[in-house]
mmCIF file of C-alpha atoms and ligand atoms in Angstrom:
data_model
loop_
_atom_site.group_PDB
_atom_site.id
_atom_site.type_symbol
_atom_site.label_atom_id
_atom_site.label_comp_id
_atom_site.label_asym_id
_atom_site.label_seq_id
_atom_site.Cartn_x
_atom_site.Cartn_y
_atom_site.Cartn_z
ATOM 1 C CA MET A 1 0.000 0.000 0.000
ATOM 2 C CA ALA A 2 2.930 2.321 0.589
ATOM 3 C CA VAL A 3 4.638 4.313 -2.125
ATOM 4 C CA TYR A 4 8.440 4.322 -2.007
ATOM 5 C CA VAL A 5 9.363 7.839 -3.055
ATOM 6 C CA ASP A 6 12.668 8.578 -4.827
ATOM 7 C CA ALA A 7 13.390 11.970 -3.298
ATOM 8 C CA LEU A 8 12.562 14.588 -0.715
ATOM 9 C CA ARG A 9 12.396 17.735 -2.803
ATOM 10 C CA LEU A 10 12.389 21.347 -1.583
ATOM 11 C CA MET A 11 11.154 24.031 -3.995
ATOM 12 C CA ASP A 12 11.217 27.806 -3.620
ATOM 13 C CA ALA A 13 7.512 28.729 -3.804
ATOM 14 C CA LEU A 14 8.292 32.245 -5.115
ATOM 15 C CA THR A 15 10.526 31.250 -8.045
ATOM 16 C CA ALA A 16 9.389 27.631 -8.643
ATOM 17 C CA GLU A 17 13.072 26.595 -8.637
ATOM 18 C CA GLU A 18 14.378 23.585 -6.786
ATOM 19 C CA ILE A 19 16.363 24.535 -3.667
ATOM 20 C CA MET A 20 17.634 21.027 -2.916
ATOM 21 C CA HIS A 21 16.636 17.402 -2.822
ATOM 22 C CA VAL A 22 17.620 14.363 -0.818
ATOM 23 C CA ASP A 23 18.029 11.316 -3.028
ATOM 24 C CA LEU A 24 16.221 8.352 -1.448
ATOM 25 C CA GLY A 25 17.621 5.759 -3.879
ATOM 26 C CA GLU A 26 20.250 3.065 -3.370
ATOM 27 C CA ALA A 27 22.662 5.147 -1.263
ATOM 28 C CA PHE A 28 19.889 6.148 1.186
ATOM 29 C CA ARG A 29 18.637 2.572 1.500
ATOM 30 C CA LYS A 30 22.142 1.280 2.061
ATOM 31 C CA ARG A 31 22.956 3.873 4.695
ATOM 32 C CA PHE A 32 19.674 3.656 6.652
ATOM 33 C CA LYS A 33 18.851 0.024 5.830
ATOM 34 C CA ASN A 34 15.309 0.936 4.775
ATOM 35 C CA PRO A 35 13.477 2.696 1.961
ATOM 36 C CA TYR A 36 11.500 5.895 2.610
ATOM 37 C CA ALA A 37 7.783 5.116 2.385
ATOM 38 C CA VAL A 38 4.642 7.259 2.366
ATOM 39 C CA VAL A 39 1.293 5.672 3.190
ATOM 40 C CA HIS A 40 -2.302 6.846 3.363
ATOM 41 C CA ARG A 41 -3.548 7.216 6.930
ATOM 42 C CA GLY A 42 -6.640 5.083 6.212
ATOM 43 C CA ASP A 43 -4.538 2.305 4.655
ATOM 44 C CA LEU A 44 -2.246 2.244 7.693
ATOM 45 C CA TYR A 45 -5.144 2.195 10.177
ATOM 46 C CA GLY A 46 -6.687 -0.630 8.148
ATOM 47 C CA VAL A 47 -3.580 -2.768 8.684
ATOM 48 C CA PHE A 48 -3.683 -2.150 12.452
ATOM 49 C CA LEU A 49 -7.411 -2.763 12.714
ATOM 50 C CA LYS A 50 -7.148 -6.043 10.859
ATOM 51 C CA ALA A 51 -4.332 -7.179 13.178
ATOM 52 C CA CYS A 52 -6.345 -6.188 16.269
ATOM 53 C CA ARG A 53 -9.427 -8.049 15.071
ATOM 54 C CA ALA A 54 -7.362 -11.140 14.330
ATOM 55 C CA HIS A 55 -5.834 -11.191 17.854
ATOM 56 C CA ASP A 56 -7.722 -13.242 20.403
ATOM 57 C CA ARG A 57 -6.621 -11.047 23.342
ATOM 58 C CA ILE A 58 -7.734 -7.735 21.844
ATOM 59 C CA GLU A 59 -11.273 -6.456 22.082
ATOM 60 C CA VAL A 60 -11.917 -3.353 19.965
ATOM 61 C CA ARG A 61 -14.549 -1.055 21.474
ATOM 62 C CA VAL A 62 -15.818 2.210 19.997
ATOM 63 C CA SER A 63 -17.906 4.983 21.615
ATOM 64 C CA SER A 64 -16.116 4.417 24.915
ATOM 65 C CA GLU A 65 -14.702 7.807 25.892
ATOM 66 C CA VAL A 66 -12.249 7.529 28.756
ATOM 67 C CA ALA A 67 -12.951 10.310 31.260
ATOM 68 C CA GLY A 68 -10.235 9.490 33.824
ATOM 69 C CA TYR A 69 -8.764 6.843 36.083
ATOM 70 C CA ASP A 70 -8.184 5.834 39.689
ATOM 71 C CA GLN A 71 -5.494 3.415 40.796
ATOM 72 C CA ASP A 72 -4.016 1.605 43.744
ATOM 73 C CA GLY A 73 -0.851 -0.490 43.907
ATOM 74 C CA SER A 74 -2.454 -3.471 42.169
ATOM 75 C CA GLY A 75 -4.517 -2.077 39.307
ATOM 76 C CA VAL A 76 -6.271 0.770 37.535
ATOM 77 C CA SER A 77 -9.977 1.532 37.434
ATOM 78 C CA VAL A 78 -10.731 3.321 34.145
ATOM 79 C CA ARG A 79 -13.695 5.695 34.230
ATOM 80 C CA LEU A 80 -15.702 6.034 31.012
ATOM 81 C CA ALA A 81 -17.814 9.103 30.246
ATOM 82 C CA SER A 82 -20.854 6.806 30.289
ATOM 83 C CA GLY A 83 -20.211 6.108 33.962
ATOM 84 C CA GLU A 84 -19.010 2.557 33.279
ATOM 85 C CA ARG A 85 -15.815 1.437 35.002
ATOM 86 C CA ILE A 86 -13.250 -0.976 33.582
ATOM 87 C CA ALA A 87 -10.876 -2.730 35.975
ATOM 88 C CA SER A 88 -7.442 -3.286 34.480
ATOM 89 C CA THR A 89 -3.832 -4.054 35.300
ATOM 90 C CA ALA A 90 -2.600 -0.885 33.572
ATOM 91 C CA LEU A 91 -3.748 1.958 31.310
ATOM 92 C CA ILE A 92 -1.968 3.212 28.183
ATOM 93 C CA GLY A 93 -3.264 6.694 27.333
ATOM 94 C CA ALA A 94 -2.934 6.810 23.517
ATOM 95 C CA ASP A 95 -5.829 9.243 23.202
ATOM 96 C CA GLY A 96 -4.182 11.917 21.093
ATOM 97 C CA LEU A 97 -3.720 15.690 21.231
ATOM 98 C CA TRP A 98 -6.739 16.296 23.514
ATOM 99 C CA SER A 99 -5.969 13.307 25.758
ATOM 100 C CA ASN A 100 -8.098 13.005 28.902
ATOM 101 C CA VAL A 101 -5.516 10.658 30.388
ATOM 102 C CA ARG A 102 -2.840 13.336 29.968
ATOM 103 C CA LYS A 103 -5.186 15.944 31.419
ATOM 104 C CA GLN A 104 -5.160 14.003 34.683
ATOM 105 C CA LEU A 105 -1.556 12.749 34.503
ATOM 106 C CA VAL A 106 0.309 15.903 33.419
ATOM 107 C CA ALA A 107 -2.382 18.559 34.006
ATOM 108 C CA ASP A 108 -0.659 21.118 31.782
ATOM 109 C CA GLY A 109 -3.771 22.791 30.353
ATOM 110 C CA PRO A 110 -4.892 22.916 26.708
ATOM 111 C CA PRO A 111 -2.461 22.460 23.772
ATOM 112 C CA ARG A 112 -0.569 25.452 22.334
ATOM 113 C CA VAL A 113 -2.253 26.946 19.264
ATOM 114 C CA SER A 114 0.476 27.534 16.660
ATOM 115 C CA GLY A 115 -1.436 30.092 14.552
ATOM 116 C CA HIS A 116 -0.697 27.932 11.488
ATOM 117 C CA THR A 117 -3.627 26.708 9.376
ATOM 118 C CA THR A 118 -3.301 23.506 7.330
ATOM 119 C CA TYR A 119 -5.629 22.663 4.437
ATOM 120 C CA ARG A 120 -5.762 19.083 3.179
ATOM 121 C CA SER A 121 -7.136 17.408 0.098
ATOM 122 C CA VAL A 122 -6.583 14.256 -1.936
ATOM 123 C CA ILE A 123 -6.864 14.253 -5.732
ATOM 124 C CA PRO A 124 -6.848 11.397 -8.268
ATOM 125 C CA THR A 125 -3.418 11.093 -9.895
ATOM 126 C CA ASP A 126 -4.766 11.830 -13.371
ATOM 127 C CA ARG A 127 -5.920 15.250 -12.158
ATOM 128 C CA MET A 128 -2.442 16.202 -10.888
ATOM 129 C CA ALA A 129 -0.523 18.503 -13.274
ATOM 130 C CA GLU A 130 1.485 16.152 -15.516
ATOM 131 C CA ASP A 131 4.774 17.996 -14.998
ATOM 132 C CA LEU A 132 4.366 17.681 -11.215
ATOM 133 C CA ARG A 133 3.677 13.944 -11.056
ATOM 134 C CA TRP A 134 6.998 13.415 -9.341
ATOM 135 C CA ASN A 135 7.769 10.313 -7.310
ATOM 136 C CA ALA A 136 8.872 12.578 -4.511
ATOM 137 C CA ALA A 137 7.662 14.081 -1.274
ATOM 138 C CA THR A 138 7.749 17.659 -2.568
ATOM 139 C CA LEU A 139 7.637 20.767 -0.439
ATOM 140 C CA TRP A 140 7.264 24.334 -1.760
ATOM 141 C CA ALA A 141 8.484 26.858 0.828
ATOM 142 C CA GLY A 142 7.223 30.452 0.670
ATOM 143 C CA PRO A 143 6.820 33.462 2.970
ATOM 144 C CA LYS A 144 4.510 32.374 5.807
ATOM 145 C CA CYS A 145 3.248 29.403 3.794
ATOM 146 C CA HIS A 146 4.226 26.035 2.344
ATOM 147 C CA LEU A 147 2.721 23.324 0.146
ATOM 148 C CA VAL A 148 3.390 19.580 0.242
ATOM 149 C CA HIS A 149 2.404 16.886 -2.255
ATOM 150 C CA TYR A 150 3.234 13.238 -2.778
ATOM 151 C CA PRO A 151 1.682 10.143 -4.412
ATOM 152 C CA LEU A 152 -0.280 7.729 -2.221
ATOM 153 C CA SER A 153 -2.186 4.440 -2.250
ATOM 154 C CA GLY A 154 -0.245 2.750 -5.042
ATOM 155 C CA TRP A 155 -0.166 5.987 -7.118
ATOM 156 C CA LYS A 156 -3.981 6.202 -7.217
ATOM 157 C CA VAL A 157 -4.031 9.634 -5.586
ATOM 158 C CA PHE A 158 -1.887 12.623 -4.666
ATOM 159 C CA ASN A 159 -1.993 13.947 -1.142
ATOM 160 C CA LEU A 160 -2.040 17.750 -0.868
ATOM 161 C CA VAL A 161 -1.219 19.359 2.476
ATOM 162 C CA ILE A 162 -0.780 23.125 2.398
ATOM 163 C CA THR A 163 -0.198 25.437 5.310
ATOM 164 C CA CYS A 164 -0.194 29.170 5.977
ATOM 165 C CA HIS A 165 0.856 31.069 9.046
ATOM 166 C CA ASN A 166 -2.187 33.320 9.453
ATOM 167 C CA ASP A 167 -2.208 33.706 13.253
ATOM 168 C CA ALA A 168 -5.372 31.613 13.523
ATOM 169 C CA PRO A 169 -6.412 32.010 17.164
ATOM 170 C CA GLU A 170 -8.535 28.895 17.845
ATOM 171 C CA PRO A 171 -7.867 25.153 17.416
ATOM 172 C CA VAL A 172 -9.910 23.618 14.557
ATOM 173 C CA ALA A 173 -9.852 20.032 13.222
ATOM 174 C CA GLY A 174 -11.187 18.871 9.874
ATOM 175 C CA LYS A 175 -13.600 21.730 9.021
ATOM 176 C CA PRO A 176 -14.688 21.805 5.335
ATOM 177 C CA VAL A 177 -13.574 25.038 3.682
ATOM 178 C CA PRO A 178 -14.197 26.561 0.191
ATOM 179 C CA ARG A 179 -11.290 26.797 -2.272
ATOM 180 C CA ASP A 180 -11.402 30.624 -2.421
ATOM 181 C CA GLU A 181 -10.717 30.796 1.280
ATOM 182 C CA VAL A 182 -7.808 28.336 0.903
ATOM 183 C CA MET A 183 -6.335 30.473 -1.891
ATOM 184 C CA ARG A 184 -6.197 33.588 0.289
ATOM 185 C CA GLY A 185 -3.047 32.544 2.144
ATOM 186 C CA PHE A 186 -1.211 31.664 -1.098
ATOM 187 C CA ALA A 187 -1.906 34.656 -3.378
ATOM 188 C CA HIS A 188 1.786 35.662 -3.236
ATOM 189 C CA VAL A 189 3.351 32.367 -4.415
ATOM 190 C CA HIS A 190 4.414 31.364 -7.955
ATOM 191 C CA GLU A 191 1.629 30.489 -10.377
ATOM 192 C CA LYS A 192 2.894 26.922 -10.657
ATOM 193 C CA ALA A 193 2.482 26.414 -6.923
ATOM 194 C CA ARG A 194 -0.924 28.112 -6.921
ATOM 195 C CA GLN A 195 -2.135 25.810 -9.705
ATOM 196 C CA ILE A 196 -1.767 22.879 -7.328
ATOM 197 C CA ILE A 197 -4.418 24.410 -5.071
ATOM 198 C CA ASP A 198 -6.749 24.831 -8.051
ATOM 199 C CA LEU A 199 -6.621 21.096 -8.752
ATOM 200 C CA ALA A 200 -8.559 20.077 -5.666
ATOM 201 C CA THR A 201 -12.273 20.634 -5.199
ATOM 202 C CA GLU A 202 -12.710 19.636 -1.571
ATOM 203 C CA TRP A 203 -10.605 21.047 1.234
ATOM 204 C CA LYS A 204 -10.647 20.647 4.999
ATOM 205 C CA LEU A 205 -8.807 22.802 7.483
ATOM 206 C CA TRP A 206 -6.898 22.223 10.713
ATOM 207 C CA VAL A 207 -5.441 24.875 12.990
ATOM 208 C CA LEU A 208 -2.284 23.182 14.212
ATOM 209 C CA CYS A 209 -1.451 22.662 17.857
ATOM 210 C CA ASP A 210 1.461 21.180 19.753
ATOM 211 C CA ARG A 211 2.758 21.281 23.296
ATOM 212 C CA GLU A 212 5.926 22.032 25.199
ATOM 213 C CA PRO A 213 7.828 18.782 25.754
ATOM 214 C CA VAL A 214 7.377 17.277 29.228
ATOM 215 C CA GLU A 215 9.212 14.489 31.023
ATOM 216 C CA LYS A 216 6.259 13.214 33.014
ATOM 217 C CA TRP A 217 4.614 10.429 30.996
ATOM 218 C CA VAL A 218 4.102 7.903 33.757
ATOM 219 C CA ASP A 219 1.914 7.800 36.854
ATOM 220 C CA GLY A 220 2.266 4.393 38.514
ATOM 221 C CA ARG A 221 0.440 1.952 36.231
ATOM 222 C CA VAL A 222 -0.680 4.622 33.784
ATOM 223 C CA VAL A 223 1.489 5.670 30.836
ATOM 224 C CA LEU A 224 1.146 8.017 27.847
ATOM 225 C CA LEU A 225 1.964 7.197 24.209
ATOM 226 C CA GLY A 226 1.970 9.081 20.884
ATOM 227 C CA ASP A 227 0.369 12.517 20.645
ATOM 228 C CA ALA A 228 -0.940 12.189 24.193
ATOM 229 C CA ALA A 229 2.703 12.204 25.363
ATOM 230 C CA HIS A 230 4.393 14.470 22.785
ATOM 231 C CA PRO A 231 2.093 16.252 20.291
ATOM 232 C CA MET A 232 4.123 17.952 17.558
ATOM 233 C CA LEU A 233 3.622 20.001 14.405
ATOM 234 C CA GLN A 234 3.651 17.744 11.323
ATOM 235 C CA TYR A 235 6.615 19.537 9.720
ATOM 236 C CA MET A 236 8.957 16.548 10.002
ATOM 237 C CA ALA A 237 6.122 14.139 9.106
ATOM 238 C CA GLN A 238 6.940 12.219 12.277
ATOM 239 C CA GLY A 239 3.929 12.288 14.650
ATOM 240 C CA ALA A 240 2.509 8.923 13.648
ATOM 241 C CA CYS A 241 6.015 7.475 13.209
ATOM 242 C CA MET A 242 6.907 8.468 16.781
ATOM 243 C CA ALA A 243 3.636 6.975 18.070
ATOM 244 C CA MET A 244 4.468 3.654 16.369
ATOM 245 C CA GLU A 245 8.053 3.670 17.669
ATOM 246 C CA ASP A 246 6.632 4.344 21.166
ATOM 247 C CA ALA A 247 4.328 1.352 20.833
ATOM 248 C CA VAL A 248 7.116 -1.017 19.773
ATOM 249 C CA CYS A 249 9.434 0.253 22.520
ATOM 250 C CA LEU A 250 6.685 -0.065 25.164
ATOM 251 C CA SER A 251 5.943 -3.632 24.097
ATOM 252 C CA HIS A 252 9.649 -4.509 24.346
ATOM 253 C CA MET A 253 9.919 -3.039 27.844
ATOM 254 C CA VAL A 254 6.784 -4.835 29.068
ATOM 255 C CA GLU A 255 8.294 -8.032 27.693
ATOM 256 C CA ALA A 256 11.563 -7.280 29.508
ATOM 257 C CA PHE A 257 9.880 -6.530 32.882
ATOM 258 C CA PRO A 258 6.616 -8.507 32.812
ATOM 259 C CA ASP A 259 6.298 -8.595 36.615
ATOM 260 C CA ASP A 260 7.051 -4.934 37.236
ATOM 261 C CA LEU A 261 4.973 -2.675 35.014
ATOM 262 C CA GLU A 262 6.079 0.524 36.719
ATOM 263 C CA LYS A 263 9.690 -0.364 35.924
ATOM 264 C CA ALA A 264 8.715 -1.258 32.345
ATOM 265 C CA PHE A 265 6.929 2.091 31.877
ATOM 266 C CA GLU A 266 9.885 4.058 33.234
ATOM 267 C CA ALA A 267 12.302 2.117 30.998
ATOM 268 C CA TYR A 268 10.092 2.962 27.994
ATOM 269 C CA ARG A 269 9.837 6.633 28.952
ATOM 270 C CA SER A 270 13.569 7.057 29.402
ATOM 271 C CA ARG A 271 14.234 5.465 25.982
ATOM 272 C CA ARG A 272 11.738 7.696 24.170
ATOM 273 C CA VAL A 273 11.674 11.096 25.805
ATOM 274 C CA PHE A 274 14.770 12.766 24.293
ATOM 275 C CA ARG A 275 14.076 11.596 20.760
ATOM 276 C CA THR A 276 10.463 12.756 20.801
ATOM 277 C CA THR A 277 11.446 16.040 22.482
ATOM 278 C CA ARG A 278 13.945 16.642 19.709
ATOM 279 C CA VAL A 279 11.315 15.998 17.029
ATOM 280 C CA GLN A 280 8.825 18.307 18.793
ATOM 281 C CA LEU A 281 11.327 21.170 18.988
ATOM 282 C CA GLN A 282 12.897 20.619 15.573
ATOM 283 C CA SER A 283 9.470 20.523 13.910
ATOM 284 C CA ARG A 284 8.816 24.039 15.187
ATOM 285 C CA ALA A 285 12.287 25.206 14.140
ATOM 286 C CA ILE A 286 11.877 23.819 10.620
ATOM 287 C CA GLY A 287 8.623 25.758 10.264
ATOM 288 C CA GLU A 288 10.358 28.962 11.235
ATOM 289 C CA HIS A 289 13.684 28.587 9.421
ATOM 290 C CA VAL A 290 12.935 26.387 6.398
ATOM 291 C CA TYR A 291 9.228 26.390 5.521
ATOM 292 C CA HIS A 292 8.087 29.971 6.177
ATOM 293 C CA PRO A 293 10.922 32.530 5.952
ATOM 294 C CA ALA A 294 10.907 35.555 3.637
ATOM 295 C CA GLY A 295 13.528 37.944 2.205
ATOM 296 C CA ALA A 296 17.086 37.640 3.512
ATOM 297 C CA HIS A 297 16.079 34.805 5.825
ATOM 298 C CA ALA A 298 14.772 32.807 2.822
ATOM 299 C CA HIS A 299 17.842 33.610 0.688
ATOM 300 C CA LEU A 300 20.087 32.431 3.514
ATOM 301 C CA ARG A 301 18.019 29.214 3.732
ATOM 302 C CA ASN A 302 18.482 28.598 0.016
ATOM 303 C CA ALA A 303 22.224 29.240 0.162
ATOM 304 C CA VAL A 304 22.806 27.047 3.220
ATOM 305 C CA MET A 305 20.666 24.185 1.958
ATOM 306 C CA ARG A 306 22.093 24.259 -1.574
ATOM 307 C CA ALA A 307 25.645 24.060 -0.234
ATOM 308 C CA LYS A 308 25.185 20.599 1.307
ATOM 309 C CA SER A 309 26.158 17.427 -0.524
ATOM 310 C CA GLN A 310 23.975 14.294 -0.500
ATOM 311 C CA GLU A 311 26.367 12.737 1.990
ATOM 312 C CA GLU A 312 26.040 15.756 4.268
ATOM 313 C CA TRP A 313 22.241 15.499 4.081
ATOM 314 C CA PHE A 314 22.464 11.870 5.125
ATOM 315 C CA ASP A 315 24.640 12.944 8.074
ATOM 316 C CA THR A 316 22.032 15.571 8.988
ATOM 317 C CA LEU A 317 19.275 12.936 8.965
ATOM 318 C CA GLN A 318 21.330 10.261 10.732
ATOM 319 C CA TRP A 319 19.862 10.904 14.206
ATOM 320 C CA LEU A 320 16.334 10.375 12.873
ATOM 321 C CA TYR A 321 16.565 7.677 10.205
ATOM 322 C CA GLY A 322 19.783 6.037 11.382
ATOM 323 C CA SER A 323 18.216 4.301 14.370
ATOM 324 C CA THR A 324 15.127 2.322 15.261
ATOM 325 C CA GLY A 325 14.401 4.757 18.080
ATOM 326 C CA LEU A 326 14.223 1.940 20.583
ATOM 327 C CA ASN A 327 17.262 2.550 22.765
ATOM 328 C CA GLU A 328 18.541 5.438 24.861
ATOM 329 C CA LYS A 329 21.094 6.761 22.378
ATOM 330 C CA ASN A 330 18.659 7.733 19.666
ATOM 331 C CA PHE A 331 18.345 11.494 19.860
ATOM 332 C CA GLY A 332 21.485 12.519 18.005
HETATM 333 C C1 FAD B 1 -2.326 18.031 9.130
HETATM 334 C C2 FAD B 1 -1.548 16.904 9.743
HETATM 335 C C3 FAD B 1 -0.604 16.192 8.984
HETATM 336 C C4 FAD B 1 0.138 15.159 9.542
HETATM 337 N N1 FAD B 1 1.071 14.500 8.783
HETATM 338 C C5 FAD B 1 1.805 13.510 9.331
HETATM 339 C C6 FAD B 1 2.779 12.809 8.561
HETATM 340 O O1 FAD B 1 2.980 13.085 7.378
HETATM 341 N N2 FAD B 1 3.496 11.807 9.160
HETATM 342 C C7 FAD B 1 3.305 11.470 10.462
HETATM 343 O O2 FAD B 1 3.987 10.545 10.950
HETATM 344 N N3 FAD B 1 2.396 12.125 11.224
HETATM 345 C C8 FAD B 1 1.644 13.135 10.695
HETATM 346 N N4 FAD B 1 0.726 13.789 11.464
HETATM 347 C C9 FAD B 1 0.642 13.488 12.900
HETATM 348 C C10 FAD B 1 -0.192 12.266 13.180
HETATM 349 O O3 FAD B 1 -1.484 12.395 12.641
HETATM 350 C C11 FAD B 1 -0.307 12.100 14.690
HETATM 351 O O4 FAD B 1 0.928 12.299 15.312
HETATM 352 C C12 FAD B 1 -0.803 10.682 15.001
HETATM 353 O O5 FAD B 1 -2.110 10.499 14.502
HETATM 354 C C13 FAD B 1 -0.792 10.446 16.510
HETATM 355 O O6 FAD B 1 -1.293 9.159 16.748
HETATM 356 P P1 FAD B 1 -1.951 8.836 18.144
HETATM 357 O O7 FAD B 1 -2.415 7.420 18.030
HETATM 358 O O8 FAD B 1 -1.035 9.226 19.255
HETATM 359 O O9 FAD B 1 -3.214 9.819 18.266
HETATM 360 P P2 FAD B 1 -4.481 9.939 17.314
HETATM 361 O O10 FAD B 1 -4.198 9.503 15.944
HETATM 362 O O11 FAD B 1 -5.019 11.313 17.556
HETATM 363 O O12 FAD B 1 -5.485 8.865 17.933
HETATM 364 C C14 FAD B 1 -6.092 9.066 19.183
HETATM 365 C C15 FAD B 1 -7.318 8.184 19.256
HETATM 366 O O13 FAD B 1 -7.871 8.257 20.567
HETATM 367 C C16 FAD B 1 -9.261 8.481 20.474
HETATM 368 N N5 FAD B 1 -9.634 9.241 21.676
HETATM 369 C C17 FAD B 1 -9.438 10.553 21.941
HETATM 370 N N6 FAD B 1 -9.865 10.865 23.171
HETATM 371 C C18 FAD B 1 -10.333 9.709 23.707
HETATM 372 C C19 FAD B 1 -10.907 9.383 24.974
HETATM 373 N N7 FAD B 1 -11.052 10.309 25.923
HETATM 374 N N8 FAD B 1 -11.286 8.116 25.187
HETATM 375 C C20 FAD B 1 -11.135 7.147 24.228
HETATM 376 N N9 FAD B 1 -10.588 7.403 23.016
HETATM 377 C C21 FAD B 1 -10.195 8.665 22.770
HETATM 378 C C22 FAD B 1 -9.464 9.261 19.199
HETATM 379 O O14 FAD B 1 -10.776 9.098 18.728
HETATM 380 C C23 FAD B 1 -8.428 8.607 18.286
HETATM 381 O O15 FAD B 1 -8.945 7.458 17.674
HETATM 382 C C24 FAD B 1 -0.040 14.828 10.920
HETATM 383 C C25 FAD B 1 -0.993 15.522 11.686
HETATM 384 C C26 FAD B 1 -1.743 16.538 11.113
HETATM 385 C C27 FAD B 1 -2.761 17.283 11.956
#
């Protein structure tokens, strides 16, 4: 279901010229021992759901909002919004950006609103401009805005994810929005980049949020995972990847300390916290210094990024792609 893209490509959205690309071919695969894959969210969830349904120790329940938890030394009582209680050995709060488990465990208030608005659409491949049907994850960087596109689902569609920094004040998730409104934040970019927006008929918007990194992910037999632990801007395309690495690491630690869950949770936390903190902070920095600068700041970006060789780009990415993210020395 995944598409193995050949390059990560950065375009200047004002001139429509390539700034740089990272070649994801043989040399990348040899160095990092894996290809670079992009996959549709629905396709990925489908794989997980199928595996859960096939497992005799997993019961999938929907419409079961977790409101909070109580615990003593031997177990956790999970409170559902319906009033129902579920008695369990432990609780993994993987309930996303607005996590109720985190609300109780960390109690650090609502997420930080970034002021950046993202619009998303998916278009059939035959509607994508022919000269832009690149087998690449392509990013066009412009003043206070950027556009991303790449092929998905066995080349059936192109994913379009475009973002502008418009100081949006309130968090929003998945609200349908007309194309004219989408266009407003991109009036200043090159015609070729603007044409991409014209290709899609249906758009939805998100006002992006993240949080300051925290070190508290564990409370006795309760532990956080994924966005509940470390919500980040999507600028490194790593939120779901980090959630999956968390899950694998947590399973390994529970396997290593099956009789001491609190020890297992702490071992997991200490292996994951620096790496995810780095991705949270670097995602913000990339937005500011790579995706959205203007004028001299943008010219400096182009000069610095053009000067690097492919080998130097691999070195830059080593901390992220050069490890499985499962041990303590994985934050670069
Ligand atoms: C615009 C955009 C683009 C992105 N692009 C990428 C990308 O290219 N690559 C990448 O790796 N990541 C990307 N991400 C990030 C990625 O979507 C998230 O990091 C990822 O979904 C986090 O997974 P999660 O399982 O922790 O949380 P979620 O996917 O948010 O899942 C949380 C689940 O918990 C459920 N839930 C919530 N509250 C409760 C409750 N109280 N009780 C019970 N259930 C509850 C929700 O219904 C949901 O099913 C992007 C995000 C956005 C917004």
